[in-house]
XYZ file of N, CA and C in Angstrom:
813
model
N -2.849 -79.792 52.614
C -1.489 -79.354 52.940
C -1.538 -78.467 54.172
N -0.630 -78.665 55.098
C -0.611 -77.859 56.308
C -0.183 -76.440 55.986
N -0.569 -75.511 56.872
C -0.174 -74.121 56.666
C 1.335 -73.994 56.661
N 2.014 -74.759 57.537
C 3.470 -74.681 57.600
C 4.091 -75.156 56.292
N 3.605 -76.288 55.790
C 4.139 -76.803 54.525
C 3.861 -75.836 53.395
N 2.657 -75.261 53.412
C 2.296 -74.312 52.368
C 3.187 -73.078 52.419
N 3.465 -72.583 53.639
C 4.352 -71.433 53.765
C 5.732 -71.749 53.213
N 6.188 -72.996 53.394
C 7.473 -73.394 52.840
C 7.455 -73.322 51.318
N 6.326 -73.755 50.708
C 6.204 -73.698 49.255
C 6.259 -72.253 48.775
N 5.479 -71.376 49.427
C 5.457 -69.973 49.033
C 6.820 -69.335 49.242
N 7.473 -69.684 50.354
C 8.803 -69.135 50.617
C 9.786 -69.549 49.535
N 9.677 -70.794 49.078
C 10.575 -71.266 48.024
C 10.341 -70.506 46.728
N 9.062 -70.282 46.399
C 8.748 -69.524 45.187
C 9.254 -68.098 45.311
N 9.068 -67.495 46.500
C 9.540 -66.128 46.721
C 11.051 -66.048 46.597
N 11.750 -67.052 47.136
C 13.205 -67.058 47.055
C 13.667 -67.184 45.609
N 12.988 -68.036 44.851
C 13.333 -68.180 43.436
C 13.130 -66.867 42.693
N 12.027 -66.177 43.013
C 11.743 -64.908 42.346
C 12.786 -63.863 42.699
N 13.206 -63.867 43.968
C 14.190 -62.876 44.403
C 15.533 -63.083 43.724
N 15.877 -64.353 43.474
C 17.179 -64.642 42.879
C 17.165 -64.544 41.356
N 15.975 -64.603 40.757
C 15.881 -64.555 39.297
C 15.998 -63.120 38.808
N 16.754 -62.945 37.752
C 16.882 -61.617 37.165
C 15.579 -61.240 36.472
N 15.164 -60.000 36.653
C 13.937 -59.538 36.018
C 14.138 -59.448 34.511
N 13.194 -59.956 33.723
C 13.314 -59.796 32.272
C 13.187 -58.326 31.900
N 13.787 -57.955 30.807
C 13.685 -56.572 30.352
C 12.226 -56.245 30.058
N 11.757 -55.128 30.598
C 10.361 -54.746 30.397
C 10.143 -54.311 28.953
N 9.187 -54.917 28.257
C 8.913 -54.511 26.877
C 8.153 -53.192 26.837
N 8.071 -52.609 25.670
C 7.221 -51.442 25.470
C 5.781 -51.930 25.371
N 4.947 -51.512 26.306
C 3.592 -52.056 26.397
C 2.778 -51.758 25.142
N 2.800 -50.517 24.676
C 2.017 -50.160 23.496
C 2.452 -50.960 22.270
N 3.755 -51.068 22.086
C 4.257 -51.787 20.912
C 3.889 -53.268 20.982
N 4.027 -53.851 22.174
C 3.720 -55.274 22.329
C 2.243 -55.554 22.073
N 1.369 -54.688 22.589
C -0.069 -54.878 22.373
C -0.417 -54.691 20.900
N 0.128 -53.655 20.284
C -0.173 -53.385 18.873
C 0.261 -54.540 17.980
N 1.418 -55.114 18.275
C 1.910 -56.227 17.466
C 0.996 -57.446 17.558
N 0.332 -57.610 18.704
C -0.585 -58.735 18.864
C -1.955 -58.439 18.256
N -2.520 -57.288 18.584
C -3.902 -57.024 18.178
C -4.047 -56.864 16.669
N -2.980 -56.461 15.986
C -3.093 -56.316 14.535
C -3.218 -57.676 13.834
N -2.922 -58.754 14.557
C -3.061 -60.090 13.969
C -4.463 -60.664 14.176
N -5.304 -59.990 14.967
C -6.639 -60.502 15.267
C -7.667 -59.981 14.260
N -8.712 -60.752 14.080
C -9.865 -60.317 13.288
C -10.808 -59.591 14.248
N -10.500 -58.326 14.512
C -11.234 -57.588 15.537
C -12.722 -57.434 15.222
N -13.133 -57.163 13.975
C -14.581 -57.101 13.707
C -15.308 -58.398 14.075
N -14.682 -59.542 13.797
C -15.317 -60.808 14.167
C -15.376 -60.961 15.680
N -14.295 -60.576 16.360
C -14.276 -60.674 17.820
C -15.322 -59.756 18.445
N -15.532 -58.594 17.835
C -16.563 -57.691 18.359
C -17.946 -58.332 18.229
N -18.195 -59.014 17.122
C -19.475 -59.709 16.957
C -19.627 -60.813 17.998
N -18.535 -61.544 18.251
C -18.578 -62.595 19.271
C -18.865 -61.999 20.646
N -18.225 -60.875 20.945
C -18.415 -60.202 22.228
C -19.879 -59.804 22.409
N -20.472 -59.235 21.367
C -21.872 -58.809 21.448
C -22.811 -60.009 21.537
N -22.539 -61.052 20.752
C -23.411 -62.227 20.744
C -23.416 -62.936 22.087
N -22.302 -62.827 22.821
C -22.192 -63.476 24.127
C -22.538 -62.514 25.267
N -23.260 -61.447 24.922
C -23.735 -60.492 25.926
C -22.572 -59.880 26.698
N -21.606 -59.345 25.942
C -20.448 -58.636 26.499
C -19.489 -59.581 27.216
N -19.052 -60.608 26.485
C -18.082 -61.576 27.018
C -17.218 -62.095 25.878
N -15.904 -62.209 26.152
C -14.983 -62.762 25.160
C -13.848 -63.480 25.876
N -13.500 -64.667 25.373
C -12.351 -65.419 25.884
C -11.390 -65.687 24.741
N -10.109 -65.368 24.960
C -9.043 -65.687 24.015
C -7.972 -66.467 24.769
N -7.652 -67.632 24.290
C -6.670 -68.478 24.969
C -5.260 -67.916 24.873
N -4.961 -67.210 23.784
C -3.609 -66.712 23.540
C -3.696 -65.245 23.135
N -3.482 -64.350 24.085
C -3.608 -62.921 23.799
C -2.290 -62.165 23.961
N -1.661 -62.266 25.105
C -0.479 -61.459 25.382
C 0.739 -61.940 24.602
N 1.604 -60.997 24.253
C 2.892 -61.352 23.662
C 3.718 -62.101 24.706
N 4.545 -63.061 24.289
C 5.329 -63.850 25.255
C 6.174 -63.003 26.197
N 6.751 -61.913 25.690
C 7.600 -61.087 26.551
C 6.781 -60.345 27.609
N 5.528 -60.041 27.299
C 4.650 -59.411 28.289
C 4.265 -60.432 29.358
N 3.902 -61.629 28.925
C 3.560 -62.682 29.880
C 4.726 -62.969 30.818
N 5.935 -63.035 30.279
C 7.121 -63.296 31.109
C 7.306 -62.202 32.158
N 7.068 -60.964 31.771
C 7.202 -59.849 32.714
C 6.158 -59.950 33.820
N 4.928 -60.316 33.468
C 3.869 -60.438 34.466
C 4.134 -61.595 35.420
N 4.638 -62.701 34.901
C 4.961 -63.841 35.762
C 6.031 -63.449 36.772
N 7.061 -62.764 36.303
C 8.123 -62.327 37.219
C 7.553 -61.399 38.294
N 6.705 -60.466 37.898
C 6.125 -59.527 38.862
C 5.260 -60.255 39.883
N 4.450 -61.203 39.414
C 3.568 -61.935 40.326
C 4.360 -62.711 41.367
N 5.442 -63.334 40.959
C 6.272 -64.081 41.910
C 7.007 -63.131 42.856
N 7.462 -62.000 42.332
C 8.199 -61.047 43.159
C 7.312 -60.407 44.226
N 5.995 -60.381 43.995
C 5.070 -59.721 44.922
C 4.422 -60.688 45.914
N 4.875 -61.921 45.965
C 4.258 -62.899 46.866
C 4.275 -62.446 48.322
N 5.338 -61.773 48.734
C 5.419 -61.321 50.127
C 4.460 -60.172 50.428
N 3.868 -59.585 49.401
C 2.950 -58.452 49.577
C 1.483 -58.881 49.574
N 1.229 -60.171 49.420
C -0.148 -60.653 49.279
C -0.917 -60.477 50.589
N -2.109 -59.916 50.488
C -3.024 -59.819 51.630
C -4.019 -60.969 51.543
N -3.976 -61.879 52.527
C -4.881 -63.021 52.544
C -6.246 -62.598 53.087
N -7.307 -63.175 52.531
C -8.652 -62.860 52.980
C -9.524 -64.101 52.930
N -10.540 -64.104 53.788
C -11.415 -65.269 53.900
C -12.810 -64.804 54.273
N -13.777 -65.096 53.417
C -15.180 -64.839 53.705
C -15.893 -66.181 53.690
N -16.293 -66.684 54.849
C -16.887 -68.026 54.922
C -18.018 -68.214 53.916
N -17.923 -69.299 53.171
C -18.961 -69.634 52.212
C -18.874 -68.901 50.896
N -17.902 -67.979 50.751
C -17.843 -67.224 49.490
C -16.453 -67.172 48.873
N -15.424 -66.803 49.634
C -14.119 -66.665 49.001
C -12.988 -66.903 49.983
N -11.866 -67.294 49.411
C -10.629 -67.493 50.155
C -9.497 -67.308 49.156
N -8.517 -66.482 49.506
C -7.407 -66.261 48.588
C -6.577 -65.074 49.008
N -5.805 -64.547 48.076
C -4.940 -63.418 48.367
C -4.992 -62.386 47.254
N -4.642 -61.149 47.591
C -4.726 -60.054 46.626
C -3.586 -59.070 46.836
N -3.201 -58.416 45.750
C -2.259 -57.294 45.794
C -2.890 -56.155 45.008
N -3.083 -55.010 45.642
C -3.796 -53.906 45.011
C -2.891 -53.060 44.129
N -3.522 -52.174 43.374
C -2.788 -51.285 42.477
C -1.818 -50.389 43.229
N -2.094 -50.078 44.492
C -1.199 -49.194 45.238
C 0.156 -49.855 45.470
N 0.153 -51.138 45.794
C 1.413 -51.878 45.945
C 2.070 -52.101 44.589
N 1.265 -52.417 43.592
C 1.793 -52.609 42.239
C 2.481 -51.341 41.742
N 1.905 -50.188 42.028
C 2.515 -48.926 41.594
C 3.935 -48.785 42.130
N 4.148 -49.239 43.362
C 5.472 -49.110 43.980
C 6.462 -50.146 43.473
N 5.984 -51.365 43.248
C 6.904 -52.483 43.073
C 6.850 -53.160 41.702
N 5.825 -52.892 40.919
C 5.705 -53.539 39.599
C 5.127 -52.552 38.595
N 5.847 -51.474 38.294
C 5.288 -50.392 37.471
C 4.932 -50.798 36.044
N 5.506 -51.893 35.535
C 5.145 -52.299 34.175
C 3.659 -52.634 34.076
N 3.090 -53.191 35.146
C 1.665 -53.522 35.123
C 0.834 -52.260 34.934
N 1.220 -51.192 35.623
C 0.508 -49.920 35.464
C 0.663 -49.384 34.045
N 1.839 -49.562 33.472
C 2.065 -49.118 32.091
C 1.174 -49.891 31.121
N 1.073 -51.197 31.332
C 0.221 -52.015 30.468
C -1.242 -51.616 30.626
N -1.668 -51.360 31.853
C -3.051 -50.956 32.114
C -3.408 -49.684 31.347
N -2.486 -48.759 31.279
C -2.749 -47.462 30.640
C -2.407 -47.451 29.150
N -2.002 -48.577 28.612
C -1.623 -48.639 27.203
C -2.747 -48.121 26.302
N -2.444 -47.120 25.504
C -3.445 -46.582 24.581
C -3.847 -47.621 23.543
N -2.889 -48.455 23.147
C -3.204 -49.505 22.177
C -4.187 -50.513 22.773
N -3.977 -50.874 24.034
C -4.869 -51.830 24.686
C -6.258 -51.234 24.873
N -6.318 -50.026 25.399
C -7.615 -49.388 25.637
C -8.362 -49.188 24.320
N -7.642 -48.763 23.290
C -8.284 -48.556 21.996
C -8.864 -49.838 21.429
N -8.152 -50.944 21.590
C -8.646 -52.229 21.091
C -9.869 -52.685 21.883
N -9.842 -52.495 23.200
C -10.994 -52.858 24.024
C -12.210 -51.995 23.688
N -11.972 -50.750 23.337
C -13.078 -49.886 22.910
C -13.707 -50.403 21.624
N -12.892 -50.933 20.727
C -13.442 -51.513 19.501
C -14.327 -52.714 19.815
N -13.924 -53.516 20.793
C -14.718 -54.685 21.164
C -16.025 -54.283 21.836
N -15.942 -53.353 22.778
C -17.099 -53.013 23.608
C -18.033 -52.011 22.952
N -17.492 -51.173 22.062
C -18.289 -50.103 21.491
C -18.465 -48.928 22.422
N -17.781 -48.943 23.566
C -17.855 -47.864 24.544
C -16.539 -47.098 24.600
N -16.623 -45.833 24.989
C -15.443 -45.044 25.291
C -15.003 -45.392 26.707
N -13.802 -45.940 26.844
C -13.345 -46.436 28.139
C -12.353 -45.477 28.780
N -12.436 -45.397 30.099
C -11.520 -44.582 30.879
C -10.868 -45.449 31.951
N -9.669 -45.054 32.363
C -9.041 -45.756 33.479
C -9.786 -45.408 34.756
N -9.703 -46.285 35.741
C -10.360 -46.049 37.026
C -9.629 -44.955 37.798
N -10.314 -44.281 38.719
C -9.679 -43.219 39.507
C -8.471 -43.720 40.296
N -7.597 -42.801 40.666
C -6.347 -43.144 41.334
C -6.554 -43.828 42.680
N -7.684 -43.573 43.341
C -7.890 -44.163 44.664
C -8.657 -45.484 44.611
N -8.843 -46.044 43.429
C -9.535 -47.330 43.295
C -8.506 -48.460 43.327
N -8.454 -49.243 44.419
C -7.444 -50.306 44.513
C -7.682 -51.447 43.534
N -8.907 -51.533 42.984
C -9.238 -52.592 42.028
C -8.864 -52.225 40.593
N -8.406 -51.007 40.351
C -8.125 -50.578 38.976
C -7.274 -51.615 38.259
N -6.226 -52.065 38.922
C -5.457 -53.221 38.465
C -4.947 -53.921 39.708
N -5.123 -55.229 39.735
C -4.790 -55.987 40.940
C -4.466 -57.426 40.566
N -3.634 -58.040 41.394
C -3.269 -59.446 41.233
C -4.036 -60.276 42.255
N -4.512 -61.438 41.825
C -5.279 -62.324 42.694
C -4.591 -63.684 42.742
N -4.324 -64.145 43.969
C -3.513 -65.337 44.203
C -4.354 -66.458 44.808
N -4.223 -67.634 44.215
C -4.824 -68.861 44.739
C -3.658 -69.806 45.014
N -3.219 -69.855 46.269
C -1.988 -70.570 46.612
C -2.183 -71.599 47.717
N -3.377 -71.687 48.261
C -3.665 -72.669 49.303
C -4.815 -73.562 48.863
N -4.789 -74.792 49.329
C -5.886 -75.704 49.027
C -7.206 -75.077 49.470
N -8.167 -75.049 48.571
C -9.468 -74.472 48.886
C -9.625 -73.021 48.482
N -8.554 -72.359 48.053
C -8.692 -70.974 47.591
C -9.667 -70.933 46.414
N -10.592 -69.987 46.469
C -11.641 -69.916 45.453
C -12.386 -68.603 45.613
N -13.309 -68.348 44.708
C -14.319 -67.312 44.910
C -15.624 -67.830 44.339
N -16.707 -67.633 45.093
C -18.003 -68.159 44.700
C -18.675 -67.321 43.623
N -19.878 -67.725 43.270
C -20.619 -67.052 42.206
C -20.847 -65.581 42.555
N -20.586 -64.708 41.589
C -20.748 -63.275 41.814
C -20.734 -62.536 40.481
N -21.071 -61.259 40.544
C -20.879 -60.320 39.443
C -19.813 -59.315 39.874
N -19.096 -58.744 38.922
C -18.180 -57.643 39.230
C -18.997 -56.349 39.208
N -19.760 -56.155 40.260
C -20.718 -55.054 40.316
C -20.024 -53.701 40.217
N -20.558 -52.844 39.373
C -20.017 -51.497 39.239
C -20.711 -50.560 40.215
N -19.916 -49.885 41.037
C -20.462 -48.845 41.904
C -20.327 -47.471 41.253
N -19.759 -47.441 40.065
C -19.632 -46.188 39.324
C -20.958 -45.844 38.652
N -21.071 -44.596 38.205
C -22.304 -44.167 37.557
C -22.485 -44.826 36.192
N -21.392 -45.244 35.576
C -21.475 -45.911 34.282
C -21.124 -47.384 34.384
N -20.829 -47.985 33.239
C -20.455 -49.397 33.203
C -18.991 -49.575 33.600
N -18.690 -50.772 34.109
C -17.309 -51.132 34.421
C -16.993 -52.452 33.726
N -15.946 -52.432 32.927
C -15.516 -53.625 32.210
C -14.302 -54.238 32.905
N -14.290 -55.555 32.974
C -13.177 -56.295 33.557
C -12.378 -56.972 32.448
N -11.075 -56.752 32.467
C -10.147 -57.491 31.617
C -9.345 -58.399 32.537
N -9.511 -59.697 32.384
C -8.827 -60.677 33.222
C -7.744 -61.350 32.388
N -6.512 -61.312 32.888
C -5.369 -61.888 32.184
C -4.788 -63.038 32.992
N -4.552 -64.163 32.343
C -3.890 -65.271 33.002
C -2.408 -64.976 33.174
N -1.876 -65.241 34.374
C -0.460 -64.978 34.655
C 0.277 -66.281 34.984
N -0.162 -66.968 36.024
C 0.404 -68.265 36.409
C -0.758 -69.239 36.565
N -0.615 -70.425 36.022
C -1.666 -71.423 36.231
C -1.054 -72.811 36.364
N -0.602 -73.101 37.573
C -0.182 -74.448 37.936
C -1.256 -74.998 38.869
N -2.477 -75.074 38.350
C -3.613 -75.401 39.204
C -4.686 -76.129 38.416
N -5.691 -76.579 39.154
C -6.880 -77.174 38.544
C -8.048 -76.191 38.558
N -7.807 -74.942 38.958
C -8.871 -73.937 39.031
C -9.458 -73.665 37.645
N -10.747 -73.433 37.632
C -11.419 -73.053 36.394
C -12.283 -71.821 36.646
N -12.422 -71.018 35.608
C -13.381 -69.920 35.636
C -14.689 -70.454 35.065
N -15.658 -70.665 35.935
C -17.001 -71.048 35.501
C -17.817 -69.773 35.309
N -18.674 -69.756 34.297
C -19.460 -68.549 34.052
C -20.820 -68.901 33.462
N -21.719 -67.929 33.537
C -23.047 -68.053 32.949
C -23.354 -66.778 32.175
N -23.642 -66.938 30.886
C -23.990 -65.812 30.028
C -25.494 -65.567 30.055
N -25.883 -64.338 29.759
C -27.283 -63.938 29.535
C -28.144 -64.005 30.794
N -27.546 -64.048 31.984
C -28.358 -64.205 33.196
C -29.254 -63.001 33.461
N -28.927 -61.863 32.882
C -29.751 -60.673 33.094
C -30.450 -60.231 31.814
N -30.534 -61.162 30.882
C -31.244 -60.907 29.632
C -32.466 -61.827 29.586
N -33.661 -61.287 29.860
C -34.852 -62.148 29.936
C -35.220 -62.795 28.610
N -34.651 -62.307 27.519
C -34.988 -62.851 26.207
C -34.072 -63.993 25.775
N -33.081 -64.313 26.617
C -32.125 -65.363 26.266
C -32.000 -66.356 27.417
N -31.897 -67.657 27.112
C -31.665 -68.630 28.185
C -30.237 -68.509 28.709
N -30.049 -68.818 29.985
C -28.700 -68.813 30.550
C -27.830 -69.813 29.797
N -26.576 -69.435 29.583
C -25.644 -70.302 28.858
C -24.397 -70.514 29.707
N -24.224 -71.702 30.286
C -23.051 -71.944 31.132
C -21.802 -72.214 30.306
N -20.657 -71.918 30.898
C -19.375 -72.199 30.269
C -18.298 -72.334 31.322
N -17.135 -72.820 30.919
C -16.030 -73.007 31.848
C -14.726 -73.001 31.067
N -13.740 -72.242 31.556
C -12.435 -72.183 30.901
C -11.342 -72.243 31.960
N -10.208 -72.773 31.569
C -9.002 -72.722 32.391
C -8.044 -71.791 31.671
N -7.770 -70.645 32.273
C -7.078 -69.565 31.577
C -5.568 -69.755 31.686
N -4.882 -69.986 30.581
C -3.431 -70.169 30.631
C -2.719 -68.823 30.752
N -1.439 -68.829 31.097
C -0.672 -67.585 31.082
C -0.769 -66.915 29.709
N -1.111 -65.633 29.723
C -1.272 -64.898 28.475
C -2.667 -64.924 27.908
N -3.569 -65.710 28.519
C -4.951 -65.753 28.063
C -5.734 -64.536 28.531
N -6.880 -64.309 27.912
C -7.693 -63.116 28.177
C -9.156 -63.482 28.333
N -9.804 -62.828 29.297
C -11.260 -62.807 29.395
C -11.658 -61.342 29.552
N -12.585 -60.881 28.719
C -13.044 -59.494 28.753
C -14.558 -59.508 28.849
N -15.107 -58.763 29.838
C -16.552 -58.814 30.027
C -17.063 -57.584 30.772
N -18.362 -57.359 30.631
C -19.077 -56.343 31.404
C -19.368 -56.953 32.771
N -18.802 -56.351 33.820
C -18.883 -56.942 35.146
C -20.287 -57.117 35.687
N -21.221 -56.274 35.265
C -22.590 -56.377 35.762
C -23.409 -57.432 35.025
N -22.848 -58.016 33.956
C -23.611 -58.980 33.163
C -23.159 -60.423 33.354
N -21.894 -60.628 33.703
C -21.364 -61.996 33.747
C -21.382 -62.543 35.170
N -22.146 -63.600 35.376
C -22.111 -64.323 36.649
C -20.987 -65.350 36.546
N -20.080 -65.344 37.530
C -18.913 -66.206 37.402
C -18.337 -66.568 38.764
N -17.455 -67.560 38.751
C -16.765 -67.994 39.953
C -15.431 -68.612 39.544
N -14.532 -68.804 40.524
C -13.298 -69.568 40.322
C -13.362 -70.772 41.250
N -13.212 -71.965 40.684
C -13.341 -73.194 41.467
C -12.124 -73.381 42.376
N -12.271 -74.154 43.461
C -11.212 -74.255 44.471
C -9.905 -74.848 43.952
N -8.818 -74.285 44.453
C -7.485 -74.819 44.167
C -7.248 -76.078 44.991
N -6.412 -76.956 44.461
C -6.021 -78.148 45.192
C -4.727 -77.923 45.958
N -4.267 -78.957 46.635
C -3.019 -78.873 47.396
C -1.836 -78.679 46.452
N -0.866 -77.880 46.897
C 0.372 -77.635 46.145
C 0.127 -77.002 44.777
N -0.969 -76.265 44.650
C -1.282 -75.590 43.389
C -1.095 -74.083 43.533
N -0.943 -73.434 42.381
C -0.784 -71.979 42.376
C -1.425 -71.410 41.119
N -2.276 -70.431 41.331
C -2.903 -69.706 40.221
C -2.836 -68.221 40.540
N -2.413 -67.427 39.564
C -2.383 -65.973 39.721
C -3.013 -65.350 38.486
N -3.946 -64.454 38.709
C -4.554 -63.718 37.604
C -4.413 -62.226 37.858
N -4.458 -61.474 36.783
C -4.355 -60.017 36.835
C -5.623 -59.442 36.233
N -6.250 -58.510 36.931
C -7.434 -57.874 36.369
C -7.204 -56.382 36.185
N -7.738 -55.873 35.092
C -7.789 -54.444 34.803
C -9.262 -54.044 34.775
N -9.581 -52.921 35.402
C -10.954 -52.423 35.406
C -11.008 -51.080 34.680
N -11.878 -51.002 33.680
C -12.084 -49.769 32.924
C -13.540 -49.337 33.067
N -13.771 -48.035 33.089
C -15.113 -47.510 33.341
C -15.534 -46.575 32.211
N -16.849 -46.405 32.085
C -17.372 -45.445 31.114
C -17.656 -44.099 31.761
N -17.747 -44.082 33.084
C -17.962 -42.846 33.840
C -17.268 -43.020 35.187
N -16.218 -42.246 35.479
C -15.457 -42.449 36.712
C -16.095 -41.856 37.963
N -17.276 -41.274 37.838
C -17.933 -40.683 39.001
C -18.625 -41.756 39.830
N -18.612 -41.547 41.149
C -19.246 -42.484 42.073
C -19.885 -41.690 43.209
N -21.112 -42.017 43.549
C -21.812 -41.319 44.616
C -21.188 -41.676 45.966
N -21.181 -40.731 46.920
C -20.481 -40.956 48.195
C -20.897 -42.233 48.918
N -22.191 -42.548 48.956
C -22.621 -43.744 49.686
C -22.163 -45.012 48.984
N -22.077 -44.964 47.657
C -21.535 -46.112 46.928
C -20.031 -46.232 47.157
N -19.354 -45.097 47.264
C -17.914 -45.116 47.540
C -17.637 -45.789 48.876
N -18.461 -45.489 49.891
C -18.286 -46.111 51.199
C -18.464 -47.624 51.107
N -19.512 -48.068 50.407
C -19.743 -49.504 50.252
C -18.574 -50.158 49.526
N -18.112 -49.518 48.457
C -17.009 -50.066 47.675
C -15.736 -50.170 48.508
N -15.440 -49.119 49.285
C -14.228 -49.132 50.110
C -14.288 -50.213 51.188
N -15.449 -50.367 51.817
C -15.579 -51.389 52.854
C -15.435 -52.788 52.260
N -16.026 -53.011 51.092
C -15.896 -54.311 50.434
C -14.435 -54.600 50.101
N -13.740 -53.603 49.569
C -12.333 -53.793 49.214
C -11.480 -54.083 50.446
N -11.773 -53.387 51.553
C -10.985 -53.565 52.771
C -11.209 -54.940 53.390
N -12.460 -55.390 53.422
C -12.791 -56.654 54.087
C -12.468 -57.858 53.207
N -12.814 -57.773 51.933
C -12.761 -58.954 51.074
C -11.491 -59.073 50.250
N -10.696 -57.993 50.159
C -9.573 -58.062 49.233
C -8.247 -57.564 49.805
N -8.143 -56.279 50.123
C -6.829 -55.675 50.304
C -6.484 -55.284 51.736
N -7.439 -55.338 52.656
C -7.176 -54.974 54.039
C -7.444 -53.498 54.307
N -7.822 -53.182 55.540
C -8.175 -51.805 55.893
C -6.975 -50.870 55.761
N -5.806 -51.337 56.149
C -4.634 -50.462 56.100
C -4.348 -50.022 54.672
N -4.391 -50.974 53.743
C -4.080 -50.653 52.353
C -5.103 -49.686 51.760
N -6.387 -49.955 51.995
C -7.434 -49.149 51.375
C -7.511 -47.760 51.995
N -7.594 -47.694 53.333
C -7.863 -46.406 53.961
C -6.600 -45.571 54.156
N -5.435 -46.184 54.203
C -4.197 -45.406 54.223
C -4.043 -44.642 52.920
N -4.380 -45.286 51.817
C -4.288 -44.612 50.527
C -5.309 -43.486 50.424
N -6.515 -43.712 50.953
C -7.522 -42.655 50.925
C -7.082 -41.461 51.754
N -6.468 -41.733 52.916
C -5.981 -40.643 53.757
C -4.880 -39.861 53.051
N -4.006 -40.586 52.363
C -2.916 -39.924 51.640
C -3.468 -39.044 50.528
N -4.493 -39.532 49.817
C -5.100 -38.729 48.755
C -5.715 -37.460 49.339
N -6.342 -37.610 50.527
C -6.952 -36.450 51.159
C -5.932 -35.390 51.522
N -4.766 -35.816 52.020
C -3.708 -34.862 52.361
C -3.185 -34.158 51.116
N -3.096 -34.915 50.011
C -2.603 -34.315 48.769
C -3.543 -33.224 48.273
N -4.855 -33.416 48.529
C -5.826 -32.436 48.050
C -5.896 -31.217 48.967
N -5.436 -31.394 50.232
C -5.553 -30.307 51.217
C -4.602 -29.154 50.890
């Protein structure tokens, strides 16, 4: 598909989002609690541990939460920062800083005590939200052009502790799949490959340093949007790691203006 034709598709989706009335935002804690109380959490925790800190649920979010996320993802199309790293990734992203301004329900869901408490039961760790200046704390990832993808990687933690990724399906009108390999850093277990296509409302929860994964390329006229939440066990980060993390975020995801403008603003607030 040509860039011009693709822009027409995105413009049409953006126009539809602008004209559509926003659904009433649900109470995040109540919606999560109503869902998680129906799960066999002890069994899911065993599955998470057996798969070396990985869990996939096809149907996790309440329908009203999924509807709110879909509306937000479409409404933020004009805010997407496109990025391209030859041989590794191509796609678009919207960072938590933009989400804070334009889609506050996502931030509310990220901070939900019910959600964090349930994830703590799965992981066995005490989880904390990421620092305010971390653009990856919660972010939307867009695959809207033919060839959009991300190659094999780990969600490497630059924090002093572990970082867990919660990936939520938002929109999936695509052929993209999340391919993954379990146990790649466990010498006592053979690698175990897997592949899932995450529907809206689906969940993947994993330790970012343990799961090797990728998203396969989108086809023409396809659209996939996912939302990730990052939780940490220790929010401290050494200065040299902070520099590496910021440069990676600026180049590969959100752009220099988004990342370093926010850092400058935080610095002024502290002054």
